PDB file of C-alpha atoms in Angstrom:
ATOM      1  CA  MET T   1      13.337  18.847   2.420  1.00  0.00           C
ATOM      2  CA  PRO T   2       9.995  17.084   2.121  1.00  0.00           C
ATOM      3  CA  TRP T   3       8.057  15.479   4.918  1.00  0.00           C
ATOM      4  CA  GLU T   4       7.246  11.781   4.847  1.00  0.00           C
ATOM      5  CA  LEU T   5       4.093  10.480   6.469  1.00  0.00           C
ATOM      6  CA  SER T   6       3.321   6.802   6.777  1.00  0.00           C
ATOM      7  CA  LYS T   7       0.151   4.916   7.600  1.00  0.00           C
ATOM      8  CA  GLN T   8       0.214   1.255   8.496  1.00  0.00           C
ATOM      9  CA  PHE T   9      -2.619  -1.132   7.677  1.00  0.00           C
ATOM     10  CA  ARG T  10      -3.188  -4.821   8.318  1.00  0.00           C
ATOM     11  CA  PHE T  11      -5.081  -7.631   6.687  1.00  0.00           C
ATOM     12  CA  GLU T  12      -5.447 -11.378   6.894  1.00  0.00           C
ATOM     13  CA  ALA T  13      -5.431 -13.095   3.517  1.00  0.00           C
ATOM     14  CA  SER T  14      -4.552 -16.283   1.708  1.00  0.00           C
ATOM     15  CA  HIS T  15      -2.738 -16.830  -1.557  1.00  0.00           C
ATOM     16  CA  THR T  16      -1.091 -19.481  -3.668  1.00  0.00           C
ATOM     17  CA  LEU T  17       2.074 -18.841  -5.636  1.00  0.00           C
ATOM     18  CA  ARG T  18       1.142 -21.250  -8.396  1.00  0.00           C
ATOM     19  CA  ASN T  19       4.514 -21.067 -10.145  1.00  0.00           C
ATOM     20  CA  HIS T  20       6.527 -21.542  -6.942  1.00  0.00           C
ATOM     21  CA  SER T  21       8.426 -24.822  -6.559  1.00  0.00           C
ATOM     22  CA  GLY T  22       8.440 -24.699  -2.737  1.00  0.00           C
ATOM     23  CA  LYS T  23       5.792 -24.811  -0.033  1.00  0.00           C
ATOM     24  CA  CYS T  24       4.362 -21.430  -1.093  1.00  0.00           C
ATOM     25  CA  GLY T  25       2.938 -23.251  -4.113  1.00  0.00           C
ATOM     26  CA  THR T  26       0.101 -24.498  -1.886  1.00  0.00           C
ATOM     27  CA  LEU T  27      -2.723 -22.414  -0.449  1.00  0.00           C
ATOM     28  CA  HIS T  28      -1.593 -20.621   2.713  1.00  0.00           C
ATOM     29  CA  GLY T  29      -2.227 -17.385   4.574  1.00  0.00           C
ATOM     30  CA  HIS T  30      -0.419 -14.527   6.217  1.00  0.00           C
ATOM     31  CA  SER T  31      -1.102 -11.755   8.667  1.00  0.00           C
ATOM     32  CA  TRP T  32      -0.020  -9.063   6.229  1.00  0.00           C
ATOM     33  CA  VAL T  33       1.147  -5.601   7.262  1.00  0.00           C
ATOM     34  CA  GLY T  34       1.169  -2.774   4.755  1.00  0.00           C
ATOM     35  CA  LYS T  35       2.505   0.735   4.931  1.00  0.00           C
ATOM     36  CA  VAL T  36       1.632   3.687   2.728  1.00  0.00           C
ATOM     37  CA  VAL T  37       4.287   6.408   2.528  1.00  0.00           C
ATOM     38  CA  ILE T  38       3.267   9.909   1.464  1.00  0.00           C
ATOM     39  CA  ARG T  39       5.737  12.699   0.667  1.00  0.00           C
ATOM     40  CA  CYS T  40       4.741  16.309   1.142  1.00  0.00           C
ATOM     41  CA  LEU T  41       6.676  19.295  -0.173  1.00  0.00           C
ATOM     42  CA  THR T  42       4.449  21.796   1.585  1.00  0.00           C
ATOM     43  CA  LEU T  43       2.087  21.941   4.519  1.00  0.00           C
ATOM     44  CA  GLN T  44      -1.494  23.099   4.250  1.00  0.00           C
ATOM     45  CA  THR T  45      -1.999  26.677   5.382  1.00  0.00           C
ATOM     46  CA  LYS T  46      -5.791  26.986   5.655  1.00  0.00           C
ATOM     47  CA  GLY T  47      -8.653  25.355   7.467  1.00  0.00           C
ATOM     48  CA  SER T  48      -8.752  22.397   9.801  1.00  0.00           C
ATOM     49  CA  ARG T  49      -5.697  20.770   8.190  1.00  0.00           C
ATOM     50  CA  THR T  50      -3.355  23.727   8.758  1.00  0.00           C
ATOM     51  CA  GLY T  51       0.151  22.454   9.452  1.00  0.00           C
ATOM     52  CA  MET T  52      -0.518  19.048   7.857  1.00  0.00           C
ATOM     53  CA  GLY T  53       0.780  17.632   4.612  1.00  0.00           C
ATOM     54  CA  VAL T  54      -2.194  15.300   4.482  1.00  0.00           C
ATOM     55  CA  ASP T  55      -4.563  14.173   7.210  1.00  0.00           C
ATOM     56  CA  TYR T  56      -3.977  10.589   8.347  1.00  0.00           C
ATOM     57  CA  ALA T  57      -7.758  10.173   8.244  1.00  0.00           C
ATOM     58  CA  ASP T  58      -7.632  10.849   4.482  1.00  0.00           C
ATOM     59  CA  ILE T  59      -5.044   8.088   4.045  1.00  0.00           C
ATOM     60  CA  SER T  60      -7.221   5.706   6.081  1.00  0.00           C
ATOM     61  CA  ALA T  61     -10.287   6.622   4.026  1.00  0.00           C
ATOM     62  CA  ALA T  62      -8.452   5.850   0.775  1.00  0.00           C
ATOM     63  CA  LEU T  63      -7.212   2.506   2.143  1.00  0.00           C
ATOM     64  CA  LYS T  64     -10.476   1.313   3.689  1.00  0.00           C
ATOM     65  CA  PRO T  65     -12.302   0.113   0.546  1.00  0.00           C
ATOM     66  CA  LEU T  66      -9.192  -1.663  -0.733  1.00  0.00           C
ATOM     67  CA  VAL T  67      -8.696  -3.521   2.532  1.00  0.00           C
ATOM     68  CA  GLU T  68     -12.370  -4.379   2.958  1.00  0.00           C
ATOM     69  CA  HIS T  69     -13.222  -5.387  -0.622  1.00  0.00           C
ATOM     70  CA  TYR T  70      -9.982  -6.905  -1.933  1.00  0.00           C
ATOM     71  CA  LEU T  71      -7.524  -7.765   0.823  1.00  0.00           C
ATOM     72  CA  ASP T  72      -8.840  -8.653   4.280  1.00  0.00           C
ATOM     73  CA  HIS T  73     -10.104 -12.230   4.552  1.00  0.00           C
ATOM     74  CA  HIS T  74      -9.844 -12.796   0.810  1.00  0.00           C
ATOM     75  CA  ASN T  75      -7.941 -15.142  -1.434  1.00  0.00           C
ATOM     76  CA  LEU T  76      -5.601 -12.721  -3.196  1.00  0.00           C
ATOM     77  CA  ASN T  77      -5.369 -14.903  -6.292  1.00  0.00           C
ATOM     78  CA  ASP T  78      -9.061 -14.198  -6.832  1.00  0.00           C
ATOM     79  CA  THR T  79      -9.445 -10.590  -5.736  1.00  0.00           C
ATOM     80  CA  LEU T  80      -6.251  -9.298  -7.366  1.00  0.00           C
ATOM     81  CA  ALA T  81      -6.828 -11.463 -10.455  1.00  0.00           C
ATOM     82  CA  THR T  82      -3.286 -12.811 -10.623  1.00  0.00           C
ATOM     83  CA  GLU T  83      -1.719 -16.260 -10.518  1.00  0.00           C
ATOM     84  CA  ASN T  84       1.135 -15.145  -8.276  1.00  0.00           C
ATOM     85  CA  PRO T  85       0.116 -12.478  -5.726  1.00  0.00           C
ATOM     86  CA  THR T  86       3.603 -12.039  -4.322  1.00  0.00           C
ATOM     87  CA  SER T  87       4.456  -9.199  -1.949  1.00  0.00           C
ATOM     88  CA  GLU T  88       5.856  -7.352  -4.956  1.00  0.00           C
ATOM     89  CA  VAL T  89       2.627  -7.719  -6.937  1.00  0.00           C
ATOM     90  CA  ILE T  90       0.478  -6.720  -3.949  1.00  0.00           C
ATOM     91  CA  ALA T  91       2.597  -3.612  -3.238  1.00  0.00           C
ATOM     92  CA  GLU T  92       2.345  -2.475  -6.856  1.00  0.00           C
ATOM     93  CA  TRP T  93      -1.416  -3.170  -6.932  1.00  0.00           C
ATOM     94  CA  VAL T  94      -2.039  -1.100  -3.778  1.00  0.00           C
ATOM     95  CA  TYR T  95       0.131   1.714  -5.156  1.00  0.00           C
ATOM     96  CA  ASN T  96      -1.758   1.758  -8.458  1.00  0.00           C
ATOM     97  CA  MET T  97      -5.123   1.734  -6.688  1.00  0.00           C
ATOM     98  CA  LEU T  98      -4.145   4.603  -4.339  1.00  0.00           C
ATOM     99  CA  HIS T  99      -1.960   6.997  -6.310  1.00  0.00           C
ATOM    100  CA  SER T 100      -4.817   9.099  -7.696  1.00  0.00           C
ATOM    101  CA  SER T 101      -6.310   9.560  -4.198  1.00  0.00           C
ATOM    102  CA  PHE T 102      -3.742  12.239  -3.366  1.00  0.00           C
ATOM    103  CA  GLU T 103      -3.365  14.014  -6.719  1.00  0.00           C
ATOM    104  CA  GLY T 104      -5.721  16.840  -5.753  1.00  0.00           C
ATOM    105  CA  ILE T 105      -3.677  17.890  -2.711  1.00  0.00           C
ATOM    106  CA  SER T 106      -1.006  20.431  -3.603  1.00  0.00           C
ATOM    107  CA  GLY T 107       2.545  19.250  -2.901  1.00  0.00           C
ATOM    108  CA  VAL T 108       1.438  15.748  -1.854  1.00  0.00           C
ATOM    109  CA  LYS T 109       2.382  12.521  -3.630  1.00  0.00           C
ATOM    110  CA  LEU T 110       2.063   8.850  -2.843  1.00  0.00           C
ATOM    111  CA  TRP T 111       5.711   7.873  -2.510  1.00  0.00           C
ATOM    112  CA  ALA T 112       5.699   4.143  -1.730  1.00  0.00           C
ATOM    113  CA  VAL T 113       3.746   1.131  -0.580  1.00  0.00           C
ATOM    114  CA  GLU T 114       5.429  -1.493   1.561  1.00  0.00           C
ATOM    115  CA  ILE T 115       3.973  -4.959   2.096  1.00  0.00           C
ATOM    116  CA  SER T 116       5.229  -7.393   4.745  1.00  0.00           C
ATOM    117  CA  GLU T 117       4.057 -10.974   4.622  1.00  0.00           C
ATOM    118  CA  THR T 118       6.032 -11.960   7.715  1.00  0.00           C
ATOM    119  CA  CYS T 119       7.880 -10.048  10.404  1.00  0.00           C
ATOM    120  CA  THR T 120      11.161 -10.546   8.488  1.00  0.00           C
ATOM    121  CA  ASN T 121      10.097 -10.278   4.812  1.00  0.00           C
ATOM    122  CA  SER T 122       8.875  -7.124   3.124  1.00  0.00           C
ATOM    123  CA  CYS T 123       8.800  -5.402  -0.231  1.00  0.00           C
ATOM    124  CA  ARG T 124       8.598  -1.678  -1.008  1.00  0.00           C
ATOM    125  CA  TYR T 125       7.207  -0.435  -4.323  1.00  0.00           C
ATOM    126  CA  TYR T 126       7.639   3.146  -5.503  1.00  0.00           C
ATOM    127  CA  VAL T 127       7.827   5.095  -8.735  1.00  0.00           C
ATOM    128  CA  SER T 128      10.995   7.139  -9.032  1.00  0.00           C
ATOM    129  CA  ARG T 129      10.410  10.885  -9.279  1.00  0.00           C
ATOM    130  CA  SER T 130      12.716  13.838  -9.142  1.00  0.00           C
ATOM    131  CA  MET T 131      12.246  15.879  -5.967  1.00  0.00           C
ATOM    132  CA  TYR T 132       9.956  13.217  -4.509  1.00  0.00           C
TER     133      TYR T 132
END
């Protein structure tokens, strides 16, 4: 049975859902909450990370440039280069930007990215894999 580790991150950002017929069609912002979920089949057996699948600090380090340069206090229409930066689009974008960050760690895979735009609405993006 694999281990799942998750790391939450937050950002403040605006967006416009240009094709939306409701109030989300106008510029507005959210206090977004994201979560990265990592699955580990094995734990590291050597060095300072013994007993860990992946160090939470490594997850934070992979997230930091994305949050700082594309997400936090940005207009997501501009920084993600899309007309409709929905929660679904943002989750997939974060996943695609992060997945290679963990490829070099044996038995570790990025499993999912969850994005919440409000405390009651969230979306989880993942790529289906056997065993993971």
